[in-house]
Amino acid sequence: MRERVGCRFSGHARMTGSGADAAPREPRNLRDGAEAMQDEHGGQPPTTLEDTLALMRDLRARCDWDRAQTHESLRPYLIEEAYEVDEAIQHAVRDGTPAADATLRDELGDLLLQVLFHSVVAEERGAFALHDVAHALVTKMRARHPHLYPPAGGAPVESKGWEALKAKKRKSIDEGLPEALPSLHKAHRLQDRAAGVGFDWPDAQGPADKIAEELAEVREELAKAPPAQLAHGLLVSDHRHAALEAELGDLLFSVVNLCRKVGVHASIALDKANAKFADRFGAVEKLAAQRGIDVNTAGLEQLDELWDEIKRERRES
């Protein structure tokens, strides 16, 4: 949560006296234990979840802004914090620096703040409390791992996977999936659920062949429209637009299925492809500027030459 008015603070990081601008710490060795943790906090015992919960209750009691919040008003903050955690994870994985880890730590604190906030709001209206959230989580995770946590008095059972276990409780394949879930992730989850009940290819060749089949159908639709129209995109009002959209959707769905089958998440793969393209094209723009070339008027052939040159340089290095 980057901004607040009134008695605002920047998430859990400031609540615990740390922040993104704090000096990064070296990772603790396993032998350090509780004494080293106390040293890191100025000789004080490490902050616990109970401390953060107590602080959240205090803020609800004494801060006008915090007291005024509801589940509904907090929705935008929860979404924002989730995206910020995702971005921090990408930076931590890519950079691998203490500063990136500190940012991830702080963003996780901001996300934790949202869990605490909603739990305390629910507690105040008599719905549930944080300990109920924790109990539900532990119960669910144990039920999803019966091979590790068998029922009382029972023997461990063979794991059938989460999706197979959850499928027994669902009324439909999309039950419980948020409507606003990003399309690539929703496709992955739907395919996961279908695979959980046995509706899946035996190997990666099946979805790979399906991609070729769907691509052929896309080409059939492309052949029905004049090239000049396709060069500028079909209008939504064009009757061929809906048919092409449907075939391209099938193609994308098949690509996601191949990704899932080989253990790659399509949204992560696309994130990395986006970053790679942006980086390479940025290098093309920089090279063009060095040579006095205007990328706005250079044309495809000249830009393609610069693109290939950048690819060669990076491949050789």
Tab-separated table of C-alpha atoms in Angstrom:
chain	number	residue	atom	x	y	z
A	1	MET	CA	0.000	0.000	0.000
A	2	ARG	CA	2.025	2.951	-1.247
A	3	GLU	CA	-0.131	5.863	-0.083
A	4	ARG	CA	-2.559	6.590	2.708
A	5	VAL	CA	-4.065	9.745	4.155
A	6	GLY	CA	-4.506	10.656	7.798
A	7	CYS	CA	-2.615	8.262	10.052
A	8	ARG	CA	-1.345	6.286	7.095
A	9	PHE	CA	1.664	4.070	7.030
A	10	SER	CA	3.369	2.066	4.320
A	11	GLY	CA	2.170	-1.378	5.232
A	12	HIS	CA	3.557	-3.928	7.639
A	13	ALA	CA	7.146	-2.808	6.998
A	14	ARG	CA	6.693	0.451	8.915
A	15	MET	CA	4.446	-1.194	11.478
A	16	THR	CA	7.372	-3.348	12.550
A	17	GLY	CA	9.963	-0.580	12.306
A	18	SER	CA	11.549	-1.827	9.075
A	19	GLY	CA	11.146	-0.673	5.506
A	20	ALA	CA	12.385	-0.869	1.945
A	21	ASP	CA	14.920	1.865	2.746
A	22	ALA	CA	16.375	-0.087	5.665
A	23	ALA	CA	19.881	-1.463	5.260
A	24	PRO	CA	19.677	-4.957	3.717
A	25	ARG	CA	20.696	-7.797	5.992
A	26	GLU	CA	22.714	-10.845	5.184
A	27	PRO	CA	20.683	-14.067	5.297
A	28	ARG	CA	20.761	-15.873	8.642
A	29	ASN	CA	22.413	-19.253	8.897
A	30	LEU	CA	20.315	-22.042	10.334
A	31	ARG	CA	22.486	-22.097	13.472
A	32	ASP	CA	21.719	-18.482	14.377
A	33	GLY	CA	18.306	-19.200	15.909
A	34	ALA	CA	16.318	-16.938	18.200
A	35	GLU	CA	19.321	-15.066	19.639
A	36	ALA	CA	20.376	-13.792	16.209
A	37	MET	CA	16.799	-12.782	15.464
A	38	GLN	CA	16.769	-10.708	18.647
A	39	ASP	CA	20.031	-9.040	17.606
A	40	GLU	CA	18.431	-8.046	14.290
A	41	HIS	CA	15.592	-6.326	16.137
A	42	GLY	CA	17.762	-4.295	18.511
A	43	GLY	CA	17.774	-6.939	21.226
A	44	GLN	CA	13.975	-7.212	21.192
A	45	PRO	CA	12.160	-10.506	20.552
A	46	PRO	CA	11.088	-10.913	16.902
A	47	THR	CA	7.674	-9.568	15.996
A	48	THR	CA	4.980	-12.254	15.877
A	49	LEU	CA	1.692	-12.555	14.040
A	50	GLU	CA	-0.026	-11.881	17.366
A	51	ASP	CA	1.807	-8.536	17.511
A	52	THR	CA	0.584	-7.574	14.038
A	53	LEU	CA	-2.954	-8.644	14.899
A	54	ALA	CA	-2.885	-6.554	18.089
A	55	LEU	CA	-1.626	-3.573	16.110
A	56	MET	CA	-4.380	-3.970	13.536
A	57	ARG	CA	-7.000	-4.003	16.286
A	58	ASP	CA	-5.437	-0.890	17.803
A	59	LEU	CA	-5.470	0.906	14.459
A	60	ARG	CA	-9.161	0.061	14.037
A	61	ALA	CA	-9.803	1.515	17.482
A	62	ARG	CA	-7.758	4.718	17.215
A	63	CYS	CA	-7.256	5.632	13.548
A	64	ASP	CA	-10.211	7.260	11.761
A	65	TRP	CA	-9.165	5.999	8.328
A	66	ASP	CA	-8.621	2.391	9.435
A	67	ARG	CA	-11.836	2.378	11.449
A	68	ALA	CA	-13.845	3.551	8.428
A	69	GLN	CA	-12.726	0.718	6.146
A	70	THR	CA	-14.971	-2.172	5.112
A	71	HIS	CA	-14.443	-5.389	3.164
A	72	GLU	CA	-15.708	-3.570	0.074
A	73	SER	CA	-13.550	-0.457	0.463
A	74	LEU	CA	-10.438	-2.595	0.972
A	75	ARG	CA	-10.851	-4.555	-2.257
A	76	PRO	CA	-8.717	-2.228	-4.430
A	77	TYR	CA	-5.881	-2.322	-1.887
A	78	LEU	CA	-5.868	-6.118	-1.770
A	79	ILE	CA	-5.674	-6.321	-5.555
A	80	GLU	CA	-2.925	-3.700	-5.692
A	81	GLU	CA	-0.867	-5.442	-3.010
A	82	ALA	CA	-1.153	-8.798	-4.788
A	83	TYR	CA	0.218	-7.237	-7.970
A	84	GLU	CA	3.025	-5.541	-6.037
A	85	VAL	CA	4.015	-8.847	-4.429
A	86	ASP	CA	4.036	-10.462	-7.872
A	87	GLU	CA	6.280	-7.702	-9.216
A	88	ALA	CA	8.590	-7.979	-6.201
A	89	ILE	CA	8.891	-11.738	-6.744
A	90	GLN	CA	9.935	-11.154	-10.348
A	91	HIS	CA	12.592	-8.649	-9.259
A	92	ALA	CA	13.849	-10.944	-6.486
A	93	VAL	CA	14.164	-13.890	-8.873
A	94	ARG	CA	15.788	-11.797	-11.590
A	95	ASP	CA	18.126	-9.672	-9.462
A	96	GLY	CA	18.896	-11.966	-6.538
A	97	THR	CA	20.083	-9.027	-4.417
A	98	PRO	CA	19.522	-8.258	-0.708
A	99	ALA	CA	17.682	-5.085	-1.767
A	100	ALA	CA	15.269	-7.090	-3.941
A	101	ASP	CA	14.697	-9.539	-1.096
A	102	ALA	CA	14.005	-6.625	1.269
A	103	THR	CA	11.417	-5.278	-1.150
A	104	LEU	CA	9.759	-8.694	-1.390
A	105	ARG	CA	9.733	-8.934	2.406
A	106	ASP	CA	8.036	-5.552	2.703
A	107	GLU	CA	5.489	-6.276	-0.018
A	108	LEU	CA	4.580	-9.570	1.656
A	109	GLY	CA	4.055	-7.533	4.813
A	110	ASP	CA	1.678	-5.228	2.945
A	111	LEU	CA	-0.245	-8.250	1.682
A	112	LEU	CA	-0.332	-9.696	5.200
A	113	LEU	CA	-1.781	-6.393	6.341
A	114	GLN	CA	-4.752	-6.986	4.064
A	115	VAL	CA	-5.345	-10.445	5.555
A	116	LEU	CA	-5.209	-8.950	9.039
A	117	PHE	CA	-7.457	-6.060	8.035
A	118	HIS	CA	-10.208	-8.286	6.626
A	119	SER	CA	-9.935	-10.679	9.560
A	120	VAL	CA	-10.351	-7.907	12.130
A	121	VAL	CA	-13.250	-6.352	10.198
A	122	ALA	CA	-14.936	-9.784	10.154
A	123	GLU	CA	-14.138	-10.275	13.842
A	124	GLU	CA	-15.842	-6.997	14.721
A	125	ARG	CA	-19.046	-8.008	12.989
A	126	GLY	CA	-19.010	-11.444	14.620
A	127	ALA	CA	-18.372	-13.434	11.448
A	128	PHE	CA	-14.963	-15.001	12.078
A	129	ALA	CA	-11.529	-14.153	13.455
A	130	LEU	CA	-7.947	-14.706	12.339
A	131	HIS	CA	-7.706	-17.960	14.282
A	132	ASP	CA	-10.713	-19.225	12.297
A	133	VAL	CA	-8.901	-18.338	9.068
A	134	ALA	CA	-5.852	-20.279	10.280
A	135	HIS	CA	-7.975	-23.241	11.384
A	136	ALA	CA	-9.752	-23.404	8.016
A	137	LEU	CA	-6.402	-23.275	6.211
A	138	VAL	CA	-4.850	-26.074	8.291
A	139	THR	CA	-7.970	-28.220	7.925
A	140	LYS	CA	-8.058	-27.732	4.166
A	141	MET	CA	-4.356	-28.428	3.629
A	142	ARG	CA	-4.468	-31.579	5.743
A	143	ALA	CA	-7.501	-32.800	3.797
A	144	ARG	CA	-5.662	-32.158	0.537
A	145	HIS	CA	-2.703	-34.266	1.712
A	146	PRO	CA	-4.301	-37.454	3.102
A	147	HIS	CA	-1.120	-39.361	2.247
A	148	LEU	CA	0.667	-37.182	4.831
A	149	TYR	CA	-2.179	-36.549	7.286
A	150	PRO	CA	-4.471	-39.598	7.348
A	151	PRO	CA	-7.802	-39.362	9.167
A	152	ALA	CA	-7.670	-40.132	12.881
A	153	GLY	CA	-7.169	-43.848	13.336
A	154	GLY	CA	-6.725	-44.396	9.598
A	155	ALA	CA	-3.728	-45.407	7.523
A	156	PRO	CA	-2.039	-43.070	5.023
A	157	VAL	CA	-3.717	-43.177	1.620
A	158	GLU	CA	-2.288	-42.782	-1.834
A	159	SER	CA	-2.308	-39.181	-3.050
A	160	LYS	CA	-4.719	-38.594	-5.920
A	161	GLY	CA	-3.806	-34.932	-6.384
A	162	TRP	CA	-5.613	-31.792	-5.341
A	163	GLU	CA	-7.793	-31.517	-8.402
A	164	ALA	CA	-9.111	-35.068	-8.105
A	165	LEU	CA	-9.977	-34.456	-4.452
A	166	LYS	CA	-11.631	-31.102	-5.102
A	167	ALA	CA	-13.536	-32.389	-8.131
A	168	LYS	CA	-15.662	-34.552	-5.841
A	169	LYS	CA	-17.000	-31.418	-4.138
A	170	ARG	CA	-17.526	-29.219	-7.225
A	171	LYS	CA	-20.776	-28.970	-9.137
A	172	SER	CA	-19.079	-27.648	-12.283
A	173	ILE	CA	-15.556	-27.311	-13.648
A	174	ASP	CA	-15.495	-23.526	-13.207
A	175	GLU	CA	-17.049	-23.416	-9.763
A	176	GLY	CA	-14.978	-21.267	-7.431
A	177	LEU	CA	-12.803	-19.680	-10.112
A	178	PRO	CA	-13.010	-15.871	-9.850
A	179	GLU	CA	-14.724	-14.251	-12.827
A	180	ALA	CA	-11.970	-11.623	-13.016
A	181	LEU	CA	-9.150	-14.201	-13.073
A	182	PRO	CA	-6.720	-13.332	-15.914
A	183	SER	CA	-7.576	-15.345	-19.021
A	184	LEU	CA	-4.283	-17.225	-19.328
A	185	HIS	CA	-4.432	-18.308	-15.702
A	186	LYS	CA	-8.102	-19.259	-15.948
A	187	ALA	CA	-7.361	-21.437	-18.993
A	188	HIS	CA	-4.550	-23.129	-17.048
A	189	ARG	CA	-6.810	-23.759	-14.047
A	190	LEU	CA	-9.661	-25.134	-16.167
A	191	GLN	CA	-7.264	-27.517	-17.874
A	192	ASP	CA	-5.798	-28.488	-14.512
A	193	ARG	CA	-9.244	-29.359	-13.250
A	194	ALA	CA	-10.121	-31.361	-16.355
A	195	ALA	CA	-6.820	-33.263	-16.078
A	196	GLY	CA	-7.598	-33.954	-12.419
A	197	VAL	CA	-10.525	-36.157	-13.422
A	198	GLY	CA	-8.648	-37.860	-16.263
A	199	PHE	CA	-9.570	-35.625	-19.235
A	200	ASP	CA	-6.025	-35.071	-20.445
A	201	TRP	CA	-3.556	-36.077	-23.127
A	202	PRO	CA	-1.233	-38.979	-22.196
A	203	ASP	CA	1.829	-36.939	-23.237
A	204	ALA	CA	2.904	-33.591	-24.674
A	205	GLN	CA	2.555	-34.747	-28.273
A	206	GLY	CA	-1.231	-34.578	-28.005
A	207	PRO	CA	-1.489	-30.853	-27.209
A	208	ALA	CA	1.361	-30.119	-29.652
A	209	ASP	CA	-0.621	-31.776	-32.436
A	210	LYS	CA	-3.733	-29.899	-31.306
A	211	ILE	CA	-1.887	-26.601	-31.750
A	212	ALA	CA	-1.055	-27.558	-35.345
A	213	GLU	CA	-4.714	-28.455	-35.931
A	214	GLU	CA	-5.980	-25.178	-34.464
A	215	LEU	CA	-3.401	-23.161	-36.407
A	216	ALA	CA	-4.611	-24.774	-39.635
A	217	GLU	CA	-8.169	-23.694	-38.800
A	218	VAL	CA	-6.953	-20.157	-38.145
A	219	ARG	CA	-5.274	-20.143	-41.555
A	220	GLU	CA	-8.547	-21.269	-43.146
A	221	GLU	CA	-10.317	-18.277	-41.637
A	222	LEU	CA	-7.521	-15.929	-42.699
A	223	ALA	CA	-7.887	-17.154	-46.284
A	224	LYS	CA	-11.520	-16.001	-46.313
A	225	ALA	CA	-10.602	-12.325	-45.859
A	226	PRO	CA	-8.776	-10.074	-48.342
A	227	PRO	CA	-5.112	-9.571	-47.328
A	228	ALA	CA	-5.523	-5.805	-47.410
A	229	GLN	CA	-8.233	-5.971	-44.757
A	230	LEU	CA	-6.243	-8.313	-42.553
A	231	ALA	CA	-3.224	-6.022	-42.737
A	232	HIS	CA	-5.174	-3.385	-40.803
A	233	GLY	CA	-7.310	-5.741	-38.736
A	234	LEU	CA	-10.912	-6.766	-39.274
A	235	LEU	CA	-13.558	-4.493	-37.864
A	236	VAL	CA	-15.579	-5.932	-35.003
A	237	SER	CA	-18.686	-5.383	-37.143
A	238	ASP	CA	-17.271	-7.637	-39.893
A	239	HIS	CA	-18.984	-11.046	-39.783
A	240	ARG	CA	-15.583	-12.736	-40.233
A	241	HIS	CA	-14.230	-11.122	-37.069
A	242	ALA	CA	-16.201	-13.384	-34.705
A	243	ALA	CA	-15.157	-16.551	-36.537
A	244	LEU	CA	-11.485	-15.560	-36.534
A	245	GLU	CA	-11.685	-14.558	-32.872
A	246	ALA	CA	-13.113	-17.974	-31.990
A	247	GLU	CA	-10.400	-19.852	-33.876
A	248	LEU	CA	-7.620	-17.742	-32.376
A	249	GLY	CA	-9.126	-18.348	-28.945
A	250	ASP	CA	-8.988	-22.096	-29.558
A	251	LEU	CA	-5.357	-21.750	-30.657
A	252	LEU	CA	-4.416	-19.799	-27.527
A	253	PHE	CA	-6.223	-22.321	-25.334
A	254	SER	CA	-4.257	-25.138	-26.980
A	255	VAL	CA	-0.947	-23.324	-26.434
A	256	VAL	CA	-1.809	-22.909	-22.750
A	257	ASN	CA	-2.596	-26.635	-22.583
A	258	LEU	CA	0.819	-27.548	-23.999
A	259	CYS	CA	2.460	-25.220	-21.487
A	260	ARG	CA	0.541	-26.861	-18.645
A	261	LYS	CA	1.365	-30.347	-19.852
A	262	VAL	CA	5.116	-29.713	-19.847
A	263	GLY	CA	5.045	-27.900	-16.496
A	264	VAL	CA	5.263	-24.309	-17.749
A	265	HIS	CA	2.734	-21.681	-16.677
A	266	ALA	CA	1.656	-19.763	-19.771
A	267	SER	CA	1.320	-16.422	-17.973
A	268	ILE	CA	4.862	-16.642	-16.580
A	269	ALA	CA	6.236	-17.701	-19.969
A	270	LEU	CA	4.460	-14.751	-21.604
A	271	ASP	CA	5.728	-12.349	-18.927
A	272	LYS	CA	9.279	-13.408	-19.729
A	273	ALA	CA	8.655	-13.170	-23.476
A	274	ASN	CA	7.261	-9.645	-23.007
A	275	ALA	CA	10.319	-8.631	-20.992
A	276	LYS	CA	12.683	-10.145	-23.557
A	277	PHE	CA	10.948	-8.374	-26.442
A	278	ALA	CA	10.902	-5.026	-24.626
A	279	ASP	CA	14.594	-5.379	-23.803
A	280	ARG	CA	15.583	-6.309	-27.361
A	281	PHE	CA	13.475	-3.629	-28.996
A	282	GLY	CA	14.894	-1.100	-26.554
A	283	ALA	CA	18.341	-2.147	-27.752
A	284	VAL	CA	17.169	-1.697	-31.362
A	285	GLU	CA	15.978	1.835	-30.565
A	286	LYS	CA	19.282	2.647	-28.875
A	287	LEU	CA	21.317	1.267	-31.801
A	288	ALA	CA	19.154	3.168	-34.279
A	289	ALA	CA	19.701	6.422	-32.354
A	290	GLN	CA	23.472	5.839	-32.357
A	291	ARG	CA	23.383	5.500	-36.159
A	292	GLY	CA	21.073	8.429	-36.726
A	293	ILE	CA	18.147	6.246	-37.804
A	294	ASP	CA	14.607	7.372	-37.047
A	295	VAL	CA	12.684	4.255	-36.013
A	296	ASN	CA	9.414	5.959	-36.957
A	297	THR	CA	10.402	6.179	-40.613
A	298	ALA	CA	13.031	3.430	-40.954
A	299	GLY	CA	10.653	0.767	-42.247
A	300	LEU	CA	10.387	-2.937	-41.492
A	301	GLU	CA	13.416	-4.049	-43.516
A	302	GLN	CA	15.870	-1.732	-41.777
A	303	LEU	CA	14.417	-2.371	-38.320
A	304	ASP	CA	14.576	-6.111	-38.967
A	305	GLU	CA	18.273	-5.802	-39.808
A	306	LEU	CA	18.910	-3.992	-36.533
A	307	TRP	CA	16.863	-6.621	-34.679
A	308	ASP	CA	18.918	-9.455	-36.182
A	309	GLU	CA	22.138	-7.625	-35.352
A	310	ILE	CA	21.101	-7.316	-31.692
A	311	LYS	CA	20.177	-11.003	-31.594
A	312	ARG	CA	23.560	-11.988	-33.022
A	313	GLU	CA	25.454	-9.816	-30.547
A	314	ARG	CA	23.605	-11.262	-27.589
A	315	ARG	CA	23.943	-14.811	-28.843
A	316	GLU	CA	27.699	-14.382	-29.211
A	317	SER	CA	28.071	-12.785	-25.800
